[in-house]
Coordinates of C-alpha atoms and ligand atoms in Angstrom, one line a residue:
X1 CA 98.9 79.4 103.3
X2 CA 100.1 76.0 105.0
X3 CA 103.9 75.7 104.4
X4 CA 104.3 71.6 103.7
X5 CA 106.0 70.9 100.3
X6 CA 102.3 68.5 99.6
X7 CA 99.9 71.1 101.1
X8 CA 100.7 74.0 98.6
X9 CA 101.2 71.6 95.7
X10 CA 97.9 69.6 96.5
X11 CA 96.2 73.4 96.6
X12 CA 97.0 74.4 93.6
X13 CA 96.2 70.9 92.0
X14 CA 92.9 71.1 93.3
X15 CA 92.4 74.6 91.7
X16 CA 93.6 73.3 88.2
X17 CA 97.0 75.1 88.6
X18 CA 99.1 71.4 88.9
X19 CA 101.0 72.9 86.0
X20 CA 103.4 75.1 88.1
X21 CA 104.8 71.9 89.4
X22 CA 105.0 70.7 85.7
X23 CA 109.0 70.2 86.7
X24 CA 109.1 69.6 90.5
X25 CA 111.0 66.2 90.5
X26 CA 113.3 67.2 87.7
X27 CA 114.6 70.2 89.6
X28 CA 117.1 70.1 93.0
X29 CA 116.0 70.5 96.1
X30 CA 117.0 74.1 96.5
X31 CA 115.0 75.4 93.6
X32 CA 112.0 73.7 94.5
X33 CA 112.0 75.7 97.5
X34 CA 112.2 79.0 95.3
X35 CA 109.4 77.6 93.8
X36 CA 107.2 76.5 96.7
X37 CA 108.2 80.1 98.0
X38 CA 107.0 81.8 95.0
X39 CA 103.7 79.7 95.4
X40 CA 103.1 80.2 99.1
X41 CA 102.6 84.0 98.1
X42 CA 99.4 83.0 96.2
X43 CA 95.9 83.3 97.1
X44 CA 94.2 80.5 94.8
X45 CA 91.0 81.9 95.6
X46 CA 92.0 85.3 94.4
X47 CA 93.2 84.1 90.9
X48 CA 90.0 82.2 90.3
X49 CA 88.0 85.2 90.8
X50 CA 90.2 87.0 88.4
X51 CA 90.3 84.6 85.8
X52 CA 86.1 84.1 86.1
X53 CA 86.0 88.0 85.9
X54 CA 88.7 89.4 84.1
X55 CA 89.4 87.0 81.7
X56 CA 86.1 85.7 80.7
X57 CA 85.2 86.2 76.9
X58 CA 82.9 89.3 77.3
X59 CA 86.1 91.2 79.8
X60 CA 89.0 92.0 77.2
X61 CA 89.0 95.9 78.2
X62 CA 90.9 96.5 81.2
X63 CA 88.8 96.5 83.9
X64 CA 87.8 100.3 85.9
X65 CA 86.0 100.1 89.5
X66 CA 84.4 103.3 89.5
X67 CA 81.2 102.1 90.8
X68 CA 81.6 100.7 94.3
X69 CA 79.5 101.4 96.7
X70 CA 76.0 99.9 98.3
X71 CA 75.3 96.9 96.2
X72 CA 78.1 97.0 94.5
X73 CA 80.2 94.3 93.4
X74 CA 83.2 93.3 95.3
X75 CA 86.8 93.6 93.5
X76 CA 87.2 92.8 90.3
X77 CA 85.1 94.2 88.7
X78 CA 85.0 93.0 85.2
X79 CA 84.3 95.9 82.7
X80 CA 84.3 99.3 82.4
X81 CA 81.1 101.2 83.9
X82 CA 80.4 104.7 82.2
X83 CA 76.6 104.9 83.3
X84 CA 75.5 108.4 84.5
X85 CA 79.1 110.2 84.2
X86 CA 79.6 113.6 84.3
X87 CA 82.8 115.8 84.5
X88 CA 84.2 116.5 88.2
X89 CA 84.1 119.7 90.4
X90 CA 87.3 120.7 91.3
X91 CA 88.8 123.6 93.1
X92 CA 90.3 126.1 90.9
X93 CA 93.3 127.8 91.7
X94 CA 92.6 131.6 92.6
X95 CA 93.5 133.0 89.1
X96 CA 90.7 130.9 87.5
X97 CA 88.6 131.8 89.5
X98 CA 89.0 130.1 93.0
X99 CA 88.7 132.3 96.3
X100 CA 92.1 133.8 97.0
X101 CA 90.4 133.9 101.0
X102 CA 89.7 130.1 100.7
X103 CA 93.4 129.6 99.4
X104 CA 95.0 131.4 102.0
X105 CA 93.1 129.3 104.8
X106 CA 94.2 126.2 103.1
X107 CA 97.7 126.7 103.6
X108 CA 97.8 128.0 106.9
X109 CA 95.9 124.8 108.0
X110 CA 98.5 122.7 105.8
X111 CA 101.5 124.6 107.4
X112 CA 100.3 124.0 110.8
X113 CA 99.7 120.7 110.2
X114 CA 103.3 120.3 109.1
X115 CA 104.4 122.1 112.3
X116 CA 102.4 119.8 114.0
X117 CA 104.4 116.4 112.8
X118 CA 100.8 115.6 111.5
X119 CA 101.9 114.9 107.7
X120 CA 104.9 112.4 106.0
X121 CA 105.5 111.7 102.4
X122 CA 105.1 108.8 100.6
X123 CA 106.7 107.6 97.2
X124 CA 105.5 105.2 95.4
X125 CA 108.6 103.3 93.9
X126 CA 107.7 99.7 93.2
X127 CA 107.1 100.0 89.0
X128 CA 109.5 98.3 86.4
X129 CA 110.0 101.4 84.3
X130 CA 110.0 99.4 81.2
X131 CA 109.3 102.3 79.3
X132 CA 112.6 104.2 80.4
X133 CA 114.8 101.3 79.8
X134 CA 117.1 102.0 82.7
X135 CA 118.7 99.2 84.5
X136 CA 118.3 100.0 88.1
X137 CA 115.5 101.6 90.4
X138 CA 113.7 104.5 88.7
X139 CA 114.6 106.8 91.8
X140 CA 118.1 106.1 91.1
X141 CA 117.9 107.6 87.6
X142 CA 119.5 111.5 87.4
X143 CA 117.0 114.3 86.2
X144 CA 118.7 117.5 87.3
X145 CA 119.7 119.8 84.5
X146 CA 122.9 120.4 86.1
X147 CA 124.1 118.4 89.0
X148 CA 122.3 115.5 88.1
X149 CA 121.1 114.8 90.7
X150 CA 118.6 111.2 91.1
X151 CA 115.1 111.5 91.8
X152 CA 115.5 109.7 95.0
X153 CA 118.2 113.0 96.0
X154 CA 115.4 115.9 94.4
X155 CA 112.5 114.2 96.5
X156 CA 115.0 113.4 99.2
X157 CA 116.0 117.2 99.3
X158 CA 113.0 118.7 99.3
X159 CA 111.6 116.8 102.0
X160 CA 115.0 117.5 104.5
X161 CA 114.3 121.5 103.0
X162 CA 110.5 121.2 104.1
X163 CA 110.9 119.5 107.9
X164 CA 113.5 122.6 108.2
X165 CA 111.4 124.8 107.1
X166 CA 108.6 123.5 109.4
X167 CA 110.7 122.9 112.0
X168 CA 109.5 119.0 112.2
X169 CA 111.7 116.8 110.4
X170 CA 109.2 114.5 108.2
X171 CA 108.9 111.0 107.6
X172 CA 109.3 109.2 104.6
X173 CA 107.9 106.3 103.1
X174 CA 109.2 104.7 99.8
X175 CA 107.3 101.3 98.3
X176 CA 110.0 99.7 96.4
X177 CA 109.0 96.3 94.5
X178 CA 111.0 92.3 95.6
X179 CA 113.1 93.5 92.0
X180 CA 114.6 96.5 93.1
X181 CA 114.0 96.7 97.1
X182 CA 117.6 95.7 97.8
X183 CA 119.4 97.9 95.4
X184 CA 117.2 101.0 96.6
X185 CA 118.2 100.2 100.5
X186 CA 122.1 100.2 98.9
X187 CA 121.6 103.7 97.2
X188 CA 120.2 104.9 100.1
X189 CA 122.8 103.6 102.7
X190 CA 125.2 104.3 100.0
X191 CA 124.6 108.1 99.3
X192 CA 123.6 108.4 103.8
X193 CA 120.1 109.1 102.8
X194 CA 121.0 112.7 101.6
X195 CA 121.4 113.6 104.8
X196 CA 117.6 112.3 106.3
X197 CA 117.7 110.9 109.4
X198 CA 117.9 107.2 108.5
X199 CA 115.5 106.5 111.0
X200 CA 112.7 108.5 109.2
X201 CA 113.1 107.1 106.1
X202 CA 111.5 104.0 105.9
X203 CA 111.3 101.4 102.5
X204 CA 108.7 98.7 102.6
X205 CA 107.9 96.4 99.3
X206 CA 105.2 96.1 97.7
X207 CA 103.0 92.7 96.9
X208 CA 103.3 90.6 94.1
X209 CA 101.0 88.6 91.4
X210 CA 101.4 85.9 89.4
X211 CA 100.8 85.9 85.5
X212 CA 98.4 83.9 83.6
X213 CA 98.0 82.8 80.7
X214 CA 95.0 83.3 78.1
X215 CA 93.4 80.2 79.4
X216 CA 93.8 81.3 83.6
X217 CA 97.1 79.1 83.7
X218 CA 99.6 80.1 86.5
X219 CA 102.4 80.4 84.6
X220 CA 106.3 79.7 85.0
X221 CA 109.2 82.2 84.7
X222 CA 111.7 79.3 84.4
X223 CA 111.5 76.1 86.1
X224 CA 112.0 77.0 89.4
X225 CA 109.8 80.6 89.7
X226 CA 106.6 81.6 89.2
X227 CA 105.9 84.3 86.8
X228 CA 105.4 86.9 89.6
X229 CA 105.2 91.2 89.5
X230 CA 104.4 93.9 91.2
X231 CA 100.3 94.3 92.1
X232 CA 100.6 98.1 91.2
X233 CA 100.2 101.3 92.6
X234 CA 97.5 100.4 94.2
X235 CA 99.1 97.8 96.0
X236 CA 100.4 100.5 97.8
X237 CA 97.4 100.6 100.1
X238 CA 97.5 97.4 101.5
X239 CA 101.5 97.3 101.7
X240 CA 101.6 100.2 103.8
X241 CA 99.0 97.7 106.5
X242 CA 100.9 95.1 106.0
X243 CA 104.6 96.3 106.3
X244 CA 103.4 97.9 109.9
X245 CA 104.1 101.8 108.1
X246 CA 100.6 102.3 109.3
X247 CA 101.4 101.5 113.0
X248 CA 104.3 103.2 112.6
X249 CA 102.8 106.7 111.7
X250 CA 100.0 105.8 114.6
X251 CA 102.5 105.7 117.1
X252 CA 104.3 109.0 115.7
X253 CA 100.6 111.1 115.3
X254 CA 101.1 111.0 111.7
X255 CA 97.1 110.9 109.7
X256 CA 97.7 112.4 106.5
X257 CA 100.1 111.0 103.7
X258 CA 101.0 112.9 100.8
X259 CA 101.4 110.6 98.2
X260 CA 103.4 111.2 94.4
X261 CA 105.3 108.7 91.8
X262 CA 108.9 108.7 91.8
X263 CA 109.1 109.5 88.5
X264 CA 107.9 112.8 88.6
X265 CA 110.9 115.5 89.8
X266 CA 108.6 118.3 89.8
X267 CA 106.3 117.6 91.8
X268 CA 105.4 119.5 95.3
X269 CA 104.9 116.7 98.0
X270 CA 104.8 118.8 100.6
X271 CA 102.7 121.6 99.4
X272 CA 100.7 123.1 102.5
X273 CA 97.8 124.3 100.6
X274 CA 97.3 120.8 99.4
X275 CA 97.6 119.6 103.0
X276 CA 94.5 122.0 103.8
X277 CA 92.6 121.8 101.4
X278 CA 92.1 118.2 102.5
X279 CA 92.1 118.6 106.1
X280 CA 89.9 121.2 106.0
X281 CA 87.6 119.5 103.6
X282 CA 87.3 116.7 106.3
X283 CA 88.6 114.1 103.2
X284 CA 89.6 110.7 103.3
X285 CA 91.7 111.1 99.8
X286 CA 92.1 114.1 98.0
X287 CA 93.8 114.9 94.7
X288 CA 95.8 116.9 92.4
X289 CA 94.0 117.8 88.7
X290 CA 95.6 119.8 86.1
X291 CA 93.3 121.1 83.0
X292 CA 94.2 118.7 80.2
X293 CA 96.5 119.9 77.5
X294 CA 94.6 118.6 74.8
X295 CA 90.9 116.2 74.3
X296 CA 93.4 113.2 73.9
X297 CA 95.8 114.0 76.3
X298 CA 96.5 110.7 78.0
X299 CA 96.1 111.3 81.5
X300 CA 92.9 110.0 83.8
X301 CA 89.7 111.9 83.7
X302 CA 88.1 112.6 87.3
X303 CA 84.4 112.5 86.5
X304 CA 81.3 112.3 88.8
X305 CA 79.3 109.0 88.9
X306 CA 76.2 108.7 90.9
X307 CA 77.3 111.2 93.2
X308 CA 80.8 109.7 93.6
X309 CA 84.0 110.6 92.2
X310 CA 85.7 108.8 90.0
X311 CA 88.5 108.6 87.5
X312 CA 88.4 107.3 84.4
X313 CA 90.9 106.2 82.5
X314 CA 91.9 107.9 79.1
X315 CA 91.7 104.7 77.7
X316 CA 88.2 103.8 79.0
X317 CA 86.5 107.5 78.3
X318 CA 85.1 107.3 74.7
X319 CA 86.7 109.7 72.1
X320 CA 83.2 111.5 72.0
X321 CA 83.1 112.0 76.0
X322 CA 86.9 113.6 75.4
X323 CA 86.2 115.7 72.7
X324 CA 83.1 117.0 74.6
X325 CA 83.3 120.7 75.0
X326 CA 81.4 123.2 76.9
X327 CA 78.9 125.2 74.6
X328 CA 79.6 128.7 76.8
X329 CA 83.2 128.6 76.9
X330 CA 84.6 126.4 74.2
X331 CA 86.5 124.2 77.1
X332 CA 86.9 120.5 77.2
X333 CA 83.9 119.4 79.3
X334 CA 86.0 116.5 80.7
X335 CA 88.8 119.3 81.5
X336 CA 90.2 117.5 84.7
X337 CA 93.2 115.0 84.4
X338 CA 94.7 113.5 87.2
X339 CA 98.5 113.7 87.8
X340 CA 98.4 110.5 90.6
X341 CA 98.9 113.4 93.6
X342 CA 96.9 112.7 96.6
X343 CA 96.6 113.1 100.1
X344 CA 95.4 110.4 102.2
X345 CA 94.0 110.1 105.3
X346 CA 95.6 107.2 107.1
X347 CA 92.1 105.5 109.1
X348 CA 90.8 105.4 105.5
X349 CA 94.1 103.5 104.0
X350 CA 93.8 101.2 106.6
X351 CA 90.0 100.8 105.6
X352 CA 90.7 99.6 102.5
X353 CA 93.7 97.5 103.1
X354 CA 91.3 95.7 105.2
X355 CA 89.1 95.3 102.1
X356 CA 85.8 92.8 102.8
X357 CA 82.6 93.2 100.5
X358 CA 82.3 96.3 98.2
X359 CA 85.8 97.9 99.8
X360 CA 88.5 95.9 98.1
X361 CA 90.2 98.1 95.5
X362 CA 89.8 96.1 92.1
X363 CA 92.3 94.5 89.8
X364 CA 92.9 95.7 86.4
X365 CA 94.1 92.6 83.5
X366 CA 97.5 94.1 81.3
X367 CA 97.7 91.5 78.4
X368 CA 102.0 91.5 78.2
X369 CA 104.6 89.6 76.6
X370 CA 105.5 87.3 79.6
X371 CA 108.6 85.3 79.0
X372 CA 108.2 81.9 80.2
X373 CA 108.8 78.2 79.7
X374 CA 107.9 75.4 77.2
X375 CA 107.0 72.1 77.6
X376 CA 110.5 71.0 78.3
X377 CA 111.4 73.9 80.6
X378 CA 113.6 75.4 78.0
X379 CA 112.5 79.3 78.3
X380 CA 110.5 81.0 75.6
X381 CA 110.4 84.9 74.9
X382 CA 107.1 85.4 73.1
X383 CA 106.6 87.8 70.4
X384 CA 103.1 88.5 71.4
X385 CA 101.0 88.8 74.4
X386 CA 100.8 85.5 75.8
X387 CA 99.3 86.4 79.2
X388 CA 97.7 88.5 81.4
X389 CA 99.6 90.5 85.1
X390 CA 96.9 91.8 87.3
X391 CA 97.2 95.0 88.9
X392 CA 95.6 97.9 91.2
X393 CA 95.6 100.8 90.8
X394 CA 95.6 103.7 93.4
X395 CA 92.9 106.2 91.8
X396 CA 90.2 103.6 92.2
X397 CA 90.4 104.0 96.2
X398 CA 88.7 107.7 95.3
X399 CA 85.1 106.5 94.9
X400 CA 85.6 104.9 98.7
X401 CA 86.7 107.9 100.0
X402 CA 84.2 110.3 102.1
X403 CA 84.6 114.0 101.4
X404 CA 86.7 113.4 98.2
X405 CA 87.9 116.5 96.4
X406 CA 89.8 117.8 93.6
X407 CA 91.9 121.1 93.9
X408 CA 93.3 122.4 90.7
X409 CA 97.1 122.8 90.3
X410 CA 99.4 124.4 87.5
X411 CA 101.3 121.9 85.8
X412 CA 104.4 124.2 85.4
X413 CA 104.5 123.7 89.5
X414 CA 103.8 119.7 89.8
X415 CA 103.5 117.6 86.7
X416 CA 106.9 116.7 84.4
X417 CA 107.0 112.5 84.9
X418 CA 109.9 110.5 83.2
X419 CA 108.5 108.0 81.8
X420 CA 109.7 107.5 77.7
X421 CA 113.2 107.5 77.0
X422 CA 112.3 109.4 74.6
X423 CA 109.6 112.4 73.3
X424 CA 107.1 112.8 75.1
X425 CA 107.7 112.9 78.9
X426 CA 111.1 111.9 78.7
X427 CA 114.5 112.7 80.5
X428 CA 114.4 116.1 78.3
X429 CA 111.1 117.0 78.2
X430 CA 111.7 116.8 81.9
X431 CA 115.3 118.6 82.7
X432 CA 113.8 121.4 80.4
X433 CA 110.4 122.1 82.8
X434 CA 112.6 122.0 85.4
X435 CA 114.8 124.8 83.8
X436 CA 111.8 126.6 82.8
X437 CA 110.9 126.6 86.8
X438 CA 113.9 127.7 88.4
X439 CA 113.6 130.5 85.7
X440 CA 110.3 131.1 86.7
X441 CA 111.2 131.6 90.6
X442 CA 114.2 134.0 89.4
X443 CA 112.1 136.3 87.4
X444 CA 109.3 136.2 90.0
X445 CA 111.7 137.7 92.4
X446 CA 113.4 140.2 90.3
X447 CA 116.3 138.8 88.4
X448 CA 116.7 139.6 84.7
X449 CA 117.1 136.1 83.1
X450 CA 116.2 136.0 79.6
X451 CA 113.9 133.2 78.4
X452 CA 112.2 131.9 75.0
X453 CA 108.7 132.2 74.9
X454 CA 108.3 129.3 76.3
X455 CA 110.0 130.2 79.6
X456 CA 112.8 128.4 78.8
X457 CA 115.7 130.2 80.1
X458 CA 119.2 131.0 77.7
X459 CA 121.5 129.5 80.3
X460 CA 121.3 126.8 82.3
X461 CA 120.3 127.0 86.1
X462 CA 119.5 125.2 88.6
X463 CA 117.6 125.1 92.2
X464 CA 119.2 123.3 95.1
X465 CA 115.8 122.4 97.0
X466 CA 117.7 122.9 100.0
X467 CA 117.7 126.8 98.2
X468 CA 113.9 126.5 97.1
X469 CA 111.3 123.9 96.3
X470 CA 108.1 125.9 96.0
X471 CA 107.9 129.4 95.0
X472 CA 107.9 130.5 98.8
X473 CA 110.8 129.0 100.2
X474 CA 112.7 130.1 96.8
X475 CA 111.4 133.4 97.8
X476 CA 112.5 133.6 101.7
X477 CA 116.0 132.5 100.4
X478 CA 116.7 135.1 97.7
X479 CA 115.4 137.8 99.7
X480 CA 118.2 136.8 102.1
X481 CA 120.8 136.3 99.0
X482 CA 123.4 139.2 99.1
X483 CA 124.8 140.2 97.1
X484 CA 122.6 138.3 94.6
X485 CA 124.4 136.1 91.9
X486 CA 125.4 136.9 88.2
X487 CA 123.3 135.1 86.0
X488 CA 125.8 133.4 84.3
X489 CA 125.7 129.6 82.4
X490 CA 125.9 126.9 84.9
X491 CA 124.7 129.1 87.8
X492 CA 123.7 126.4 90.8
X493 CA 121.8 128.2 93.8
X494 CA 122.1 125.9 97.4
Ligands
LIG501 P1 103.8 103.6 85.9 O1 102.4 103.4 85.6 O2 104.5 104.7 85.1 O3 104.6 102.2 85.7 O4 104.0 103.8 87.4 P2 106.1 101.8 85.7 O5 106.2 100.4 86.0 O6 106.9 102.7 86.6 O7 106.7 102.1 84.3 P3 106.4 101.3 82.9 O8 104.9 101.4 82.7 O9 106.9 99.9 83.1 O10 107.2 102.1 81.9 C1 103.6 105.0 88.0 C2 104.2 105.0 89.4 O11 103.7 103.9 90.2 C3 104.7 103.2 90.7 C4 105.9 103.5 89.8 O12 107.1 103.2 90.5 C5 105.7 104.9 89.5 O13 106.1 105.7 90.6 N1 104.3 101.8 90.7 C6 103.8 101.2 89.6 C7 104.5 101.0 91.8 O14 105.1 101.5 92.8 N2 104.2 99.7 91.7 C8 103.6 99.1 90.7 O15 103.3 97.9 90.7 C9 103.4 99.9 89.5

């Protein structure tokens, strides 16, 4: 994008998007820098294809790519395809049914992968959390029953515990968003990275979109900004080719990424069977499923589409399709819901950062309450949607993937996300799985902790990671614990 002040403005002219220069030569000269700045971010081109595709009549449902491929449309792709879906194969976890030989192979692959310095962690950190309500980075929000301790310190932790463990320190990458990039540097620099090496931890932001309006309009935050947010998760993709990460793990033999949301405490990111599965698999992108809960559990669906894996969202999958259930065993048909875990192989991230015809990942439309300005500049907080973000979303890299698979995981061990500050998945819902965990190592290995029936345990504990993150290296520590502790209220294992 050419950088003189009459370029950018004549662009956006030309594409019928004069009206985020509505206030140019009321405003001083600083602020219509902000503003050209905003604007120089833009690809025109981009939002016209959105707006022919995504907002035309016909395209009110968000948008799902599952059907890329040869003759395939490029992104977006306007409405949701359901032709010729079937539920996903997965791999299921030895005690329903999986090979306890295949098992064991995976994670001696993953482990001496991690040995080799082959895998790093990646968090994806850029949301707005509006859900939670909390003023500040999610990762800087405290979900510990006890110490409460942030989600940046539990992921933190458990990757320092794993690179020990290992005996290769790993890498991590966080995407933070423009919003909350420079206050996660400062909790990080301010809190010494919880003792990572600085130089291995390594925050990159995300891209951004503009809003539009019903009609395709560009529109204005205030006078001075565009209406810009983060491209979603799937922005990821293309931010890790942009911001050089992907050099970076070239030049340090890193290929496989394990990738989880930072709003989810519980989850492994380093999990060496995981790591194996998809190495071993020869896959570009693999990913975590756990059975759903219930038909309308709101989770994505992975599903099989003309050969290709897919997920669908629980929005997009008609009620019928959920409700489905197998005749012989009286199970949800569409049983597979994905918890946004993956693996990825890094040649195949860099693939589709690159994008080009029938590789770009596509953009979903989010109709949203965007607070903007009226015809005098004055700003305006609308009580209904008034426009439309664009976003991606990291699931629809899956169809592109070669080798794609599923392996089946037990929620107990992965899945507990904050998102609500309230109910369901919420800050309590969460510091109780947790307790319900670090009971569930205990009594694995011997200790006589009562709990309800559902596992919940009568006092509260809790599990340095630097003492155990994953039922093994919770294992390995309390075999070494002597004399072992009392089981008392507030008992904190490091
Ligand atoms: P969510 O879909 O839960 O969105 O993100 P959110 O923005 O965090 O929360 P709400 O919907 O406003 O309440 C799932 C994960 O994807 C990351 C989030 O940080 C979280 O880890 N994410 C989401 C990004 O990194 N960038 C985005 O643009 C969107």
């Amino acid at each position: 994008m050419a950088t003189k002040p009459t370029t950018i403005i004549e662009a956006f002219q030309r594409a019928g998007q004069g009206q985020v220069f509505a206030f140019y030569s009321r405003i001083d000269a600083a602020a219509q820098q902000r503003l050209l700045s905003d604007a120089a971010e833009i690809d025109l081109a981009e939002i016209a294809r959105l707006n022919a595709t995504l907002l035309a009549p016909s395209s009110s449902s968000p948008g799902l790519g599952p059907s890329p491929g040869p003759g395939s449309s490029p992104s977006p792709t306007p409405a949701v395809n359901l032709d010729a879906l079937t539920p996903a194969p997965y791999e299921p976890l030895p005690e329903n049914g999986g090979n306890p030989a295949d098992w064991a192979r995976a994670k001696t692959a993953g482990e001496a992968a991690l040995r080799a310095g082959r895998v790093a962690a990646f968090t994806v950190a850029g949301g707005q959390g509006t859900r939670l309500g909390y003023n500040g980075p999610k990762g800087t929000y405290p979900v510990t029953p006890l110490k409460q301790k942030t989600l940046f310190q539990v992921f933190a932790e458990k990757i320092r515990a794993a690179g020990l463990r290992y005996g290769r320190p790993l890498h991590w990458f966080i995407m933070t968003s423009h919003a909350n990039h420079d206050a996660t540097e400062t909790f990080f620099k301010t809190h010494a990275h919880f003792g990572l090496d600085p130089a291995r931890v390594h925050l990159f932001r995300q891209g951004r979109m503009p809003a539009v309006d019903l009609n395709g309009k560009i529109l204005l935050e205030t006078t001075d900004h565009i209406a810009m947010s983060p491209d979603g998760h799937g922005g990821s993709l293309r931010a890790l080719a942009r911001s050089g990460a992907l050099d970076l793990m070239d030049r340090e033999g890193i290929d496989t990424l394990s990738y989880f949301q930072v709003d989810n405490p519980l989850v492994r990111g380093i999990d060496p069977a995981f790591i194996g599965w998809h190495l071993l698999r020869h896959s570009e992108m693999s990913s975590k499923m756990i059975p759903k809960a219930y038909a309308a559990e709101k989770v994505g669906h992975f599903c099989l589409q003309n050969g290709r894996l897919v997920v669908v969202e629980y929005s997009d999958l008609p009620k019928a399709l959920q409700d489905e259930t197998d005749p012989a065993t009286g199970r949800l048909r569409y049983i597979a819901g994905s918890i946004a875990i993956h693996i990825l192989d890094t040649k195949f991230i860099r693939r589709i950062a690159a994008g080009g015809a029938g590789l770009a990942l596509p953009f979903h439309r989010a109709d949203k309450k965007i607070p903007t300005v009226d015809a005098a500049g004055a700003p305006l907080k609308p009580e209904k949607p008034n426009g439309v973000k664009f976003e991606m979303f990291v699931f629809d890299a899956v169809p592109f993937a070669k080798n794609a698979l599923v392996i089946e995981t037990r929620r107990a061990d992965d899945f507990s996300p904050v998102k609500n500050a309230e109910g369901l998945d919420s800050p309590q819902t969460c510091r109780e799985d947790q307790l319900r965990q670090f009971a569930r190592w205990l009594k694995t290995n011997g200790a006589a902790l009562a709990t309800d029936t559902t596992g919940l345990p009568s006092i509260a504990v809790e599990v340095s990671p630097l003492f155990g993150y994953d039922e093994d290296s919770f294992a390995d520590s309390w075999k070494k614990l002597n004399p072992k502790p009392a089981l008392t209220e507030r008992l904190y294992l490091e």
